[in-house]
mmCIF file of C-alpha atoms in Angstrom:
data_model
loop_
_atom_site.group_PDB
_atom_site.id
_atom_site.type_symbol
_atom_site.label_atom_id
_atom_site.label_comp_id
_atom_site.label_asym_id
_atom_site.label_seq_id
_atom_site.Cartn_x
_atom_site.Cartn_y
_atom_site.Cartn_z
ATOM 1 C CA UNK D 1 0.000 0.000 0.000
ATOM 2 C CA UNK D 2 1.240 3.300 -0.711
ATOM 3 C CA UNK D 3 2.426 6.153 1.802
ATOM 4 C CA UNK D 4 -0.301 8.442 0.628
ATOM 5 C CA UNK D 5 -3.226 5.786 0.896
ATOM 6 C CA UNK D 6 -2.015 4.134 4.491
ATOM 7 C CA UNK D 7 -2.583 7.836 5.610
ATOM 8 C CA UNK D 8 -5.759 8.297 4.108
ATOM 9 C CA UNK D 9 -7.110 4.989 5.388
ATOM 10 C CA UNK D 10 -5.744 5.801 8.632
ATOM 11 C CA UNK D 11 -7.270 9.419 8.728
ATOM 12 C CA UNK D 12 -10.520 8.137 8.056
ATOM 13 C CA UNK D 13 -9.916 5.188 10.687
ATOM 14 C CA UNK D 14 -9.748 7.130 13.141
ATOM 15 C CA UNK D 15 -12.344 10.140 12.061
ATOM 16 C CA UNK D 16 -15.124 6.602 12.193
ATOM 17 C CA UNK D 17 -13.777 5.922 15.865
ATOM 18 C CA UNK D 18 -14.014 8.942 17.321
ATOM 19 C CA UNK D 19 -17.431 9.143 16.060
ATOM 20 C CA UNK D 20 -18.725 5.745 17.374
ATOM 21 C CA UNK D 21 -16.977 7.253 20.603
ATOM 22 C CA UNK D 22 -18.677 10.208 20.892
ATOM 23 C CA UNK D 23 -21.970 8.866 19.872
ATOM 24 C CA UNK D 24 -21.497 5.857 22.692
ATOM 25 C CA UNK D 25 -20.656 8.292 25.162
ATOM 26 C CA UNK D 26 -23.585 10.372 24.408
ATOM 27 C CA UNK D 27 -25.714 6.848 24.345
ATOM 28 C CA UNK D 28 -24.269 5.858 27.977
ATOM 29 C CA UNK D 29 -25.018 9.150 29.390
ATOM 30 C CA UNK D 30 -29.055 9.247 28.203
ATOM 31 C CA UNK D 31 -28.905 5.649 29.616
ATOM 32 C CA UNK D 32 -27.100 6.636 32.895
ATOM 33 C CA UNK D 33 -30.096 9.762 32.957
ATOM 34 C CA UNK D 34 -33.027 7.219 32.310
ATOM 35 C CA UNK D 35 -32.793 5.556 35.698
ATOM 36 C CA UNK D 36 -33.468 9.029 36.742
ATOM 37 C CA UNK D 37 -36.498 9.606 34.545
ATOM 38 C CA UNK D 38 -38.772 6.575 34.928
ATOM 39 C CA UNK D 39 -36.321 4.946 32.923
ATOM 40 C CA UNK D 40 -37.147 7.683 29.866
ATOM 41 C CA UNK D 41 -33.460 8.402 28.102
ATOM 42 C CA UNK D 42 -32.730 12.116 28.626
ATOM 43 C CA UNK D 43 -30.542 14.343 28.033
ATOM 44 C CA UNK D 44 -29.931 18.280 29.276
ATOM 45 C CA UNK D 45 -34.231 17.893 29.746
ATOM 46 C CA UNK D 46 -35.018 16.628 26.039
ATOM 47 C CA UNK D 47 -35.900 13.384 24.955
ATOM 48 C CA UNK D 48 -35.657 11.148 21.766
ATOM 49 C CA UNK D 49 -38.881 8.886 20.840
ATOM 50 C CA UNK D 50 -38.487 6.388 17.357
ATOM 51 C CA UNK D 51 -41.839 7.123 15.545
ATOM 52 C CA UNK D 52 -43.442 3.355 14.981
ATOM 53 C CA UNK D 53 -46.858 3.970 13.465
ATOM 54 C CA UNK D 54 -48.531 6.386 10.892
ATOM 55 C CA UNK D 55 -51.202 7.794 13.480
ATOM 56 C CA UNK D 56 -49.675 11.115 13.551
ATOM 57 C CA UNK D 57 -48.760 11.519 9.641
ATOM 58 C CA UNK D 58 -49.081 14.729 8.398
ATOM 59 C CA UNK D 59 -47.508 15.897 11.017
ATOM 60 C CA UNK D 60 -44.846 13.435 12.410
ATOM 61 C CA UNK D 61 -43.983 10.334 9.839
ATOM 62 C CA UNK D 62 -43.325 6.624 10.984
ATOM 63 C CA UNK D 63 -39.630 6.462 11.396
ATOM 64 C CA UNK D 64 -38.875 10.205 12.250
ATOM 65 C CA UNK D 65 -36.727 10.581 15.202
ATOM 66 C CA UNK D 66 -38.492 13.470 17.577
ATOM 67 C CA UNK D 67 -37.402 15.305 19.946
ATOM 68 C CA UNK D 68 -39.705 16.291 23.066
ATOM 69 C CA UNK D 69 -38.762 18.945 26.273
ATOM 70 C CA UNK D 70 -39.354 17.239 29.557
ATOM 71 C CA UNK D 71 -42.389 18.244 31.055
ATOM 72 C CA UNK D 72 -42.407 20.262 34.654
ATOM 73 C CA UNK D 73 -45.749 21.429 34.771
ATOM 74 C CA UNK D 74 -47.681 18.767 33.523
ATOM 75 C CA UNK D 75 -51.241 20.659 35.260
ATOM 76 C CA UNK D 76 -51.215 23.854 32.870
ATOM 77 C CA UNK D 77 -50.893 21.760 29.012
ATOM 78 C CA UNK D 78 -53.000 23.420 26.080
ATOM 79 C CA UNK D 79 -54.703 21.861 23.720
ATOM 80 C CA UNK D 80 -52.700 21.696 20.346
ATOM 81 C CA UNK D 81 -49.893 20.560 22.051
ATOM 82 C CA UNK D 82 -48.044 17.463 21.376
ATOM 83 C CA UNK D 83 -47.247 15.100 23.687
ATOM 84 C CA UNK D 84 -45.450 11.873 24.662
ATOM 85 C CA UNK D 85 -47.132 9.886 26.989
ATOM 86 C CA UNK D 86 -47.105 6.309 29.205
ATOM 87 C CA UNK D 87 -50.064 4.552 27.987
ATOM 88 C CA UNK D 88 -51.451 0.823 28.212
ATOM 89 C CA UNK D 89 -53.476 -1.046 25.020
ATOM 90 C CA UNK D 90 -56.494 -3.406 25.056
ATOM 91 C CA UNK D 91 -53.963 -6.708 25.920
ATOM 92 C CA UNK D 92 -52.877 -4.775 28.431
ATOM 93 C CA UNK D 93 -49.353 -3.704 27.243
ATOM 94 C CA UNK D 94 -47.488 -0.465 28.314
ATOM 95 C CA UNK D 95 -45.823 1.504 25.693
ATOM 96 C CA UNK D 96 -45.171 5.462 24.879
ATOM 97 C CA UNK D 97 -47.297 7.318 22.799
ATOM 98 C CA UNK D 98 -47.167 10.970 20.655
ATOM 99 C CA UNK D 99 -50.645 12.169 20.078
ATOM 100 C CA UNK D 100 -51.903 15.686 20.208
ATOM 101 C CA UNK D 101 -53.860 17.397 22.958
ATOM 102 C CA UNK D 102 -57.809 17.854 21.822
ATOM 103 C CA UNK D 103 -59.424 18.445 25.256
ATOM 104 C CA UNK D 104 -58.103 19.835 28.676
ATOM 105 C CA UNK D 105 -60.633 18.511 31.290
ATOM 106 C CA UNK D 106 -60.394 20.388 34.552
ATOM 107 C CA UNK D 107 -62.333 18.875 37.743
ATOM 108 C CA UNK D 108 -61.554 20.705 40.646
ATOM 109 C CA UNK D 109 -57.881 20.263 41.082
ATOM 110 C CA UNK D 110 -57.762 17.478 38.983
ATOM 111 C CA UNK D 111 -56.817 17.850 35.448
ATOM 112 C CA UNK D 112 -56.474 15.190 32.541
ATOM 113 C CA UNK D 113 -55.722 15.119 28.610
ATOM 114 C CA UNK D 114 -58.122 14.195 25.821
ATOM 115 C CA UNK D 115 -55.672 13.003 22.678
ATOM 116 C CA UNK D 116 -56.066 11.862 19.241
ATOM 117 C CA UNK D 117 -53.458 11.389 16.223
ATOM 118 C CA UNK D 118 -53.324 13.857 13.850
ATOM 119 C CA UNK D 119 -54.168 10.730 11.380
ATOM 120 C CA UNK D 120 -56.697 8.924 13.606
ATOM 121 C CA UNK D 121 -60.740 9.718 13.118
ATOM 122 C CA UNK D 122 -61.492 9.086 16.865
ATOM 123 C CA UNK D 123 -59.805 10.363 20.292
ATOM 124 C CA UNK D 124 -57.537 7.950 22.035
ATOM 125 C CA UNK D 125 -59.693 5.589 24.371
ATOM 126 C CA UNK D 126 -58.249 6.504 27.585
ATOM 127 C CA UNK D 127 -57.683 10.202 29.122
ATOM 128 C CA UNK D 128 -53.966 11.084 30.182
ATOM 129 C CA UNK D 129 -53.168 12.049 33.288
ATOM 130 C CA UNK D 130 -50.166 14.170 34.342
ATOM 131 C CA UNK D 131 -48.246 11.873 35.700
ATOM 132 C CA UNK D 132 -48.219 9.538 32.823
ATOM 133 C CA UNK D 133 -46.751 13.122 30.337
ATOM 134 C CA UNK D 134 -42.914 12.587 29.483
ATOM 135 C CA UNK D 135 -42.246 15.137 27.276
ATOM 136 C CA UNK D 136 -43.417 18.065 25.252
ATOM 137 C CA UNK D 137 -42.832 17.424 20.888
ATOM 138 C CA UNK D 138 -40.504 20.383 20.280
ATOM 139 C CA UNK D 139 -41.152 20.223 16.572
ATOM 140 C CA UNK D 140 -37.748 18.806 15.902
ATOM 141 C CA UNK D 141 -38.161 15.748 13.908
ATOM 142 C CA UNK D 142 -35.176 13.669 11.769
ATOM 143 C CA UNK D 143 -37.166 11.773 8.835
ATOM 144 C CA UNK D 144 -35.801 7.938 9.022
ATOM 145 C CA UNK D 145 -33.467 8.537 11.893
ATOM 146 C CA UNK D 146 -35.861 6.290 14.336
ATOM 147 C CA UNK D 147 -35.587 3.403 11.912
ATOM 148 C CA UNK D 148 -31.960 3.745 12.499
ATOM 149 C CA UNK D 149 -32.181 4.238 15.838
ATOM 150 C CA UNK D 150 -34.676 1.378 16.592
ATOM 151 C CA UNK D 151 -32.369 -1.396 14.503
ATOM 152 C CA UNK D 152 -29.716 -0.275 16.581
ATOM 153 C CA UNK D 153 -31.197 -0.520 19.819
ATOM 154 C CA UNK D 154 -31.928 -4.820 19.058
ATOM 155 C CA UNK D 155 -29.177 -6.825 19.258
ATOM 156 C CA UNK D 156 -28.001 -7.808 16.266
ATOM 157 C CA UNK D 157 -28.017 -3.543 14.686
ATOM 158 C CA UNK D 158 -25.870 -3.049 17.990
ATOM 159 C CA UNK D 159 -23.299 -5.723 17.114
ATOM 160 C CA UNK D 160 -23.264 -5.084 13.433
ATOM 161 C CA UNK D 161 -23.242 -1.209 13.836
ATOM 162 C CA UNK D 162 -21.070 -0.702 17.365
ATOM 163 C CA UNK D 163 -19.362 -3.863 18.402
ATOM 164 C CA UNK D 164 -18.126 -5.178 14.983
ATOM 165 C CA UNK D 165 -16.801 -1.654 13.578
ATOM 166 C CA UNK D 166 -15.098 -1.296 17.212
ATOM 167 C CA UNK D 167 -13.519 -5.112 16.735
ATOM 168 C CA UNK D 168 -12.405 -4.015 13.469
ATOM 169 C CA UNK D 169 -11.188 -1.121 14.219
ATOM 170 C CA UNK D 170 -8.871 -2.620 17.412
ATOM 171 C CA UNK D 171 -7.507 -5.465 14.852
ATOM 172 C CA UNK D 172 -6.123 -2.806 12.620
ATOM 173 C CA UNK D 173 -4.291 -0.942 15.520
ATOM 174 C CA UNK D 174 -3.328 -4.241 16.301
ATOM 175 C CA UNK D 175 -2.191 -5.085 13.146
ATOM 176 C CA UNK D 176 -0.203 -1.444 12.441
ATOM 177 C CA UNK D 177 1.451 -1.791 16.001
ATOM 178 C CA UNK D 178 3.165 -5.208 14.835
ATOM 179 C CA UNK D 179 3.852 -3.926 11.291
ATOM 180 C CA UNK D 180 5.759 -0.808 13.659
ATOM 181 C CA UNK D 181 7.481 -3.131 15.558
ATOM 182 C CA UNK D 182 8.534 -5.798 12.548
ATOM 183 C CA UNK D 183 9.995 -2.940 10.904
ATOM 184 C CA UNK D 184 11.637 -1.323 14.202
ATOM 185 C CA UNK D 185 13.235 -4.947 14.157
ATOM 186 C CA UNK D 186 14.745 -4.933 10.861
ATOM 187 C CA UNK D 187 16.361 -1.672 11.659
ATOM 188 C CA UNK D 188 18.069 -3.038 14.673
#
């Protein structure tokens, strides 16, 4: 291999590392901040949700990454607003949802959340309370980013994306280190 191209392949080694790095680092700390946040990754008071399903389209697309501001004053919402929220299906199951605020139904002191997606024809069965609101939608979405996101967070995107470049990447500086030291030998 030539001078020029050893450099070049080395440049861009270590330009892909530092990446990974940085974007582990940033992945660790969300995680670290979830067990702090009903197990919701944050970071600096903003979370990330993967978009799954096409009940907001029009506004937010299946497979947009979103961003959302955590929610302090979950009593004082508008309607308009779109939020994520803890939520439980017919079987039973407990997921996060991002539907838009409809209705604000005061009682007293208590107060709860009418949704519906932008895409659905009927309000979501169930009222939101406060205490089940994560996060205000910020309006920052990243078309296809939660596809990427969501194949990485399963095993197999995390060892094909994270541990295998990292592997690779430690077997060439393994490799160059003994190439350094072969030569260093001959020149002895």
């Amino acid at each position: 291999m030539s001078s020029k191209l050893q450099k070049l392949v080395s440049t861009v080694s270590n330009i892909v590392i530092v990446i990974i790095i940085l974007f582990a680092a940033i992945v660790s700390l969300m995680a670290v901040n979830a067990k702090n946040n009903d197990n919701i990754p944050s970071l600096f008071g903003y979370t990330t949700f993967s978009i799954q399903t096409d009940s907001m389209e029009g506004t937010i697309y299946p497979g947009d990454l979103i961003v959302g501001k955590v929610v302090e004053d979950k009593d004082n919402l508008e309607e308009g607003m779109i939020i994520s929220f803890h939520t439980v299906n017919d079987d039973g199951e407990y997921f996060i949802n991002t539907h838009t605020i409809i209705t604000v139904n005061r009682n007293g002191s208590y107060v709860s959340y009418e949704t519906q997606g932008d895409n659905e024809e009927y309000p979501d069965k169930r009222l939101v309370a406060p205490g089940d609101i994560i996060s205000v939608y910020t309006g920052v979405r990243i078309p296809l980013l939660g596809y990427v996101i969501t194949f990485l967070s399963g095993k197999v995107g995390f060892f094909i994306c994270i541990v295998l470049p990292v592997l690779l990447y430690t077997i060439w500086q393994v490799y160059k280190f003994v190439i350094i030291l072969m030569n260093n030998q001959k020149v002895k």
